[in-house]
Coordinates of C-alpha atoms in Angstrom, one line a residue:
X290 CA 0.3 0.0 0.1
X291 CA 0.9 3.4 -0.4
X292 CA 1.0 4.4 3.4
X293 CA 3.2 1.2 3.4
X294 CA 5.8 2.5 1.2
X295 CA 5.9 5.8 2.6
X296 CA 6.7 4.4 5.8
X297 CA 9.3 2.2 4.4
X298 CA 11.1 5.1 3.0
X299 CA 10.7 6.9 6.0
X300 CA 12.6 4.0 8.1
X301 CA 15.2 3.8 5.2
X302 CA 15.9 7.9 5.3
X303 CA 16.4 7.2 9.1
X304 CA 18.7 4.6 8.7
X305 CA 20.8 6.5 6.3
X306 CA 20.5 9.4 8.7
X307 CA 21.9 7.5 11.4
X308 CA 24.7 5.5 8.9
X309 CA 25.7 9.3 8.4
X310 CA 25.9 10.0 11.8
X311 CA 28.3 6.9 12.8
X312 CA 30.6 7.3 10.0
X313 CA 31.1 10.8 10.8
X314 CA 31.8 10.4 14.7
X315 CA 35.6 10.7 15.2
X316 CA 35.6 7.7 17.6
X317 CA 35.8 4.0 16.6
X318 CA 32.6 2.2 17.1
X319 CA 32.4 -1.6 16.6
X320 CA 29.1 -3.9 17.4
X321 CA 29.5 -7.2 18.8
X322 CA 26.5 -9.8 19.3
X323 CA 26.4 -12.7 22.0
X324 CA 28.9 -15.0 20.1
X325 CA 31.1 -12.0 20.2
X326 CA 31.7 -11.8 16.4
X327 CA 31.6 -8.0 15.2
X328 CA 28.1 -6.9 13.5
X329 CA 29.1 -3.3 12.2
X330 CA 32.3 -1.0 12.7
X331 CA 32.4 2.4 11.6
X332 CA 34.8 4.3 8.8
X333 CA 36.8 5.4 11.6
X334 CA 37.7 1.8 13.3
X335 CA 38.2 0.7 9.7
X336 CA 40.7 3.2 8.6
X337 CA 42.4 3.4 11.9
X338 CA 43.2 -0.4 12.2
X339 CA 43.6 -0.8 8.2
X340 CA 41.2 -3.0 7.6
X341 CA 38.0 -3.5 5.1
X342 CA 34.3 -4.5 6.0
X343 CA 34.6 -7.6 4.5
X344 CA 37.4 -9.1 6.3
X345 CA 35.9 -7.4 9.8
X346 CA 32.1 -7.9 9.9
X347 CA 31.1 -11.8 10.9
X348 CA 34.5 -12.2 12.4
X349 CA 35.1 -13.3 15.8
X350 CA 36.9 -10.7 17.9
X351 CA 40.0 -12.5 18.5
X352 CA 40.1 -12.7 14.8
X353 CA 40.3 -8.9 14.4
X354 CA 42.1 -7.8 17.5
X355 CA 45.8 -8.8 18.4
X356 CA 46.0 -11.7 20.7
X357 CA 48.1 -10.0 23.1
X358 CA 45.6 -7.1 23.4
X359 CA 43.1 -9.5 24.4
X360 CA 44.9 -11.1 26.9
X361 CA 46.0 -7.9 28.5
X362 CA 42.2 -6.1 28.5
X363 CA 40.3 -9.4 29.3
X364 CA 38.1 -7.9 26.5
X365 CA 36.2 -10.8 26.1
X366 CA 35.2 -11.3 29.7
X367 CA 34.4 -7.7 30.1
X368 CA 32.0 -8.2 27.0
X369 CA 30.3 -11.5 28.6
X370 CA 29.8 -9.5 31.5
X371 CA 28.1 -6.6 30.2
X372 CA 26.0 -9.0 28.3
X373 CA 24.8 -10.7 31.6
X374 CA 24.5 -7.9 33.9
X375 CA 23.2 -5.1 31.4
X376 CA 25.6 -2.7 32.7
X377 CA 28.3 -0.6 30.9
X378 CA 31.8 -0.9 31.2
X379 CA 34.6 1.6 31.5
X380 CA 37.6 -0.1 30.4
X381 CA 40.4 2.0 30.3
X382 CA 43.3 2.6 28.0
X383 CA 45.0 0.1 25.6
X384 CA 47.6 0.6 23.2
X385 CA 46.8 -0.9 19.9
X386 CA 48.7 -0.8 16.5
X387 CA 47.2 -1.4 13.1
X388 CA 50.0 -3.3 10.6
X389 CA 52.5 -0.9 8.8
X390 CA 51.3 2.1 11.2
X391 CA 52.5 3.7 14.7
X392 CA 50.9 2.7 17.8
X393 CA 48.3 4.4 18.9
X394 CA 46.5 4.8 22.6
X395 CA 42.9 4.3 23.2
X396 CA 40.5 5.3 25.7
X397 CA 37.6 2.5 25.4
X398 CA 34.4 1.8 27.4
X399 CA 31.8 -1.0 26.6
X400 CA 28.1 0.0 26.4
X401 CA 25.5 -2.2 26.2
X402 CA 22.7 -2.0 23.6
X403 CA 19.2 -3.4 24.2
X404 CA 16.6 -4.7 22.4
X405 CA 13.4 -2.9 21.8
X406 CA 10.6 -3.8 24.2
X407 CA 8.4 -6.2 22.9
X408 CA 4.7 -5.2 21.2
X409 CA 2.6 -6.9 23.3
X410 CA 3.3 -7.4 27.5
X411 CA 4.5 -10.8 26.4
X412 CA 7.3 -12.3 28.5
X413 CA 11.0 -12.5 26.9
X414 CA 12.4 -15.7 26.3
X415 CA 14.1 -17.7 29.0
X416 CA 18.1 -16.8 29.0
X417 CA 17.6 -13.4 27.0
X418 CA 18.5 -10.7 29.6
X419 CA 17.4 -7.7 26.8
X420 CA 20.7 -6.8 25.7
X421 CA 21.3 -7.6 22.0
X422 CA 24.7 -6.3 21.3
X423 CA 27.6 -4.8 23.0
X424 CA 29.3 -1.3 21.7
X425 CA 33.1 -1.2 21.7
X426 CA 33.7 2.7 21.7
X427 CA 37.4 3.7 21.5
X428 CA 38.6 7.2 21.7
X429 CA 42.1 8.0 20.2
X430 CA 43.9 9.9 22.9
X431 CA 47.4 9.5 21.4
X432 CA 48.1 13.1 21.5
X433 CA 46.5 13.9 24.7
X434 CA 48.7 11.4 26.2
X435 CA 51.7 12.4 24.6
X436 CA 51.0 16.2 25.6
X437 CA 50.5 15.0 29.0
X438 CA 54.0 13.3 29.1
X439 CA 55.5 16.8 27.7
X440 CA 53.9 18.5 30.4
X441 CA 55.3 15.8 33.0
X442 CA 58.6 16.2 31.6
X443 CA 58.6 20.1 31.3
X444 CA 57.6 19.9 35.1
X445 CA 60.3 17.4 36.4
X446 CA 63.1 19.4 34.3
X447 CA 61.6 22.8 36.2
X448 CA 61.8 21.2 39.4
X449 CA 65.1 19.9 38.8
X450 CA 66.6 23.3 37.8
X451 CA 64.5 24.7 40.9
X452 CA 66.1 22.3 43.1
X453 CA 69.7 22.8 41.9
X454 CA 69.7 26.7 41.8
X455 CA 72.1 28.5 44.0
X456 CA 69.4 30.8 45.0
X457 CA 66.5 30.3 47.6
X458 CA 63.5 29.5 45.2
X459 CA 60.1 29.5 47.5
X460 CA 56.5 29.9 46.4
X461 CA 54.1 31.2 48.6
X462 CA 50.3 30.9 48.5
X463 CA 48.3 34.4 48.5
X464 CA 48.3 34.2 52.4
X465 CA 52.4 34.0 52.4
X466 CA 52.2 30.6 53.6
X467 CA 54.9 28.3 52.2
X468 CA 54.2 25.9 49.5
X469 CA 57.4 25.0 48.3
X470 CA 60.8 25.5 49.4
X471 CA 64.1 24.4 47.7
X472 CA 67.5 22.7 48.9
X473 CA 69.0 26.3 48.8
X474 CA 66.5 27.3 51.2
X475 CA 67.3 24.2 53.0
X476 CA 70.8 24.3 53.1
X477 CA 70.7 28.3 54.2
X478 CA 68.2 28.4 56.8
X479 CA 68.9 24.8 58.3
X480 CA 65.0 23.8 57.8
X481 CA 63.8 20.9 55.8
X482 CA 61.0 21.5 53.3
X483 CA 58.3 19.6 55.3
X484 CA 59.1 21.5 58.8
X485 CA 58.5 25.0 56.6
X486 CA 55.5 23.9 54.6
X487 CA 52.5 25.7 55.3
X488 CA 54.1 28.4 57.8
X489 CA 54.3 31.8 56.9
X490 CA 57.3 33.2 55.6
X491 CA 56.8 36.3 58.0
X492 CA 57.7 34.4 60.6
X493 CA 61.0 33.1 59.5
X494 CA 62.2 36.6 59.1
X495 CA 64.2 38.9 61.6
X496 CA 61.7 39.8 64.2
X497 CA 62.6 43.7 63.6
X498 CA 62.7 43.5 59.7
X499 CA 58.7 41.7 59.7
X500 CA 57.3 44.6 59.0
X501 CA 59.2 45.2 55.9
X502 CA 58.4 41.9 54.7
X503 CA 54.9 42.2 55.4
X504 CA 54.7 45.4 53.3
X505 CA 56.3 43.4 50.8
X506 CA 53.9 40.9 50.7
X507 CA 51.0 43.1 50.5
X508 CA 52.6 44.5 47.4
X509 CA 52.8 41.5 45.6
X510 CA 49.0 40.4 46.7
X511 CA 48.2 43.3 45.1
X512 CA 50.3 42.6 41.9
X513 CA 53.6 44.5 42.0
X514 CA 56.7 42.8 41.5
X515 CA 59.5 43.3 44.3
X516 CA 63.2 43.6 43.2
X517 CA 66.6 43.5 45.6
X518 CA 64.5 44.2 49.0
X519 CA 66.7 42.7 52.1
X520 CA 65.3 40.9 54.7
X521 CA 67.3 38.9 56.9
X522 CA 66.1 35.0 57.3
X523 CA 66.2 33.0 60.6
X524 CA 68.1 29.8 60.8
X525 CA 67.1 27.0 62.5
X526 CA 70.0 27.9 65.2
X527 CA 68.6 31.5 65.6
X528 CA 71.1 33.3 63.3
X529 CA 70.2 35.7 60.8
X530 CA 71.1 35.3 57.4
X531 CA 71.3 38.5 54.9
X532 CA 68.7 37.5 52.0
X533 CA 68.2 39.9 48.8
X534 CA 64.8 39.0 47.7
X535 CA 63.3 39.3 43.7
X536 CA 59.6 38.6 43.9
X537 CA 57.2 38.1 41.6
X538 CA 53.1 37.8 42.0
X539 CA 51.7 34.4 40.4
X540 CA 48.3 34.6 38.8
X541 CA 45.8 32.2 37.3
X542 CA 44.4 32.6 33.8
X543 CA 41.7 35.2 34.9
X544 CA 44.6 37.6 36.2
X545 CA 44.0 36.9 39.9
X546 CA 46.9 36.5 42.2
X547 CA 46.9 33.0 43.5
X548 CA 50.6 32.8 44.9
X549 CA 54.3 34.7 45.0
X550 CA 57.1 33.4 43.6
X551 CA 60.1 34.6 45.9
X552 CA 64.0 34.5 45.1
X553 CA 66.5 35.0 47.5
X554 CA 70.2 35.5 47.4
X555 CA 72.5 34.9 50.2
X556 CA 74.6 38.1 50.8
X557 CA 76.6 36.3 53.7
X558 CA 79.8 36.0 51.5
X559 CA 79.4 39.6 50.0
X560 CA 79.1 41.0 53.2
X561 CA 81.9 39.2 54.7
X562 CA 84.0 40.4 51.5
X563 CA 82.6 44.0 51.9
X564 CA 84.2 43.9 55.8
X565 CA 87.5 42.4 54.4
X566 CA 87.4 45.6 51.9
X567 CA 87.0 47.9 54.4
X568 CA 89.7 46.5 56.8

């Protein structure tokens, strides 16, 4: 009938629309049935795996994915678990290398695809839990992982530079409390980082110069930089060490001051040489 033909055309149009969506998704999508055979795979998966539909559809997962990958991820066990429980699984990261291509890193998850409800309130067949297929969704996170490693490498390099610096390099929060305290600060003060972390830098300054440090910190919180200001630092033994401070505010993306970086140069040797010259 005309109505039937129109309805059929609408269904075919909807199927083509859904297919276009699946083909344009920048993730790899694979649909697996209860026998763990692949019933559907989108273009992204086929292209990244250098596979063809005719050698992929209808094949068991062990014919498509490397055995070492399946053993590492226990993908078959996780798929059976999704069929059994009907609950999605956040799988995690996996490394996958198609023949002739560099390795890629993916984040994968398993999503249950349910049977449509029966048209009448008839009971489902025994052993049919309602999950018809499982969809394997794989997001390529290679660039993100590489960027993360570059950031971590840069961070390690920066920490190394700070730790090897001859000057005191101290970071403070916006309240003037110590967050980091490098080796030079430990050596000069005789105080370990764990001893001073969370303390006010003001409390570690010579009492008669604490007002100078307080004003210095107020200027920094207002966004001003401070250059070559001398304030003596108290050591663990109670001695005073002359320090020339150069400080800058740290800002977040919105420009708000969230902390302070203080670089201090120990003037003890300079003072000793100046005294010798005077003599």
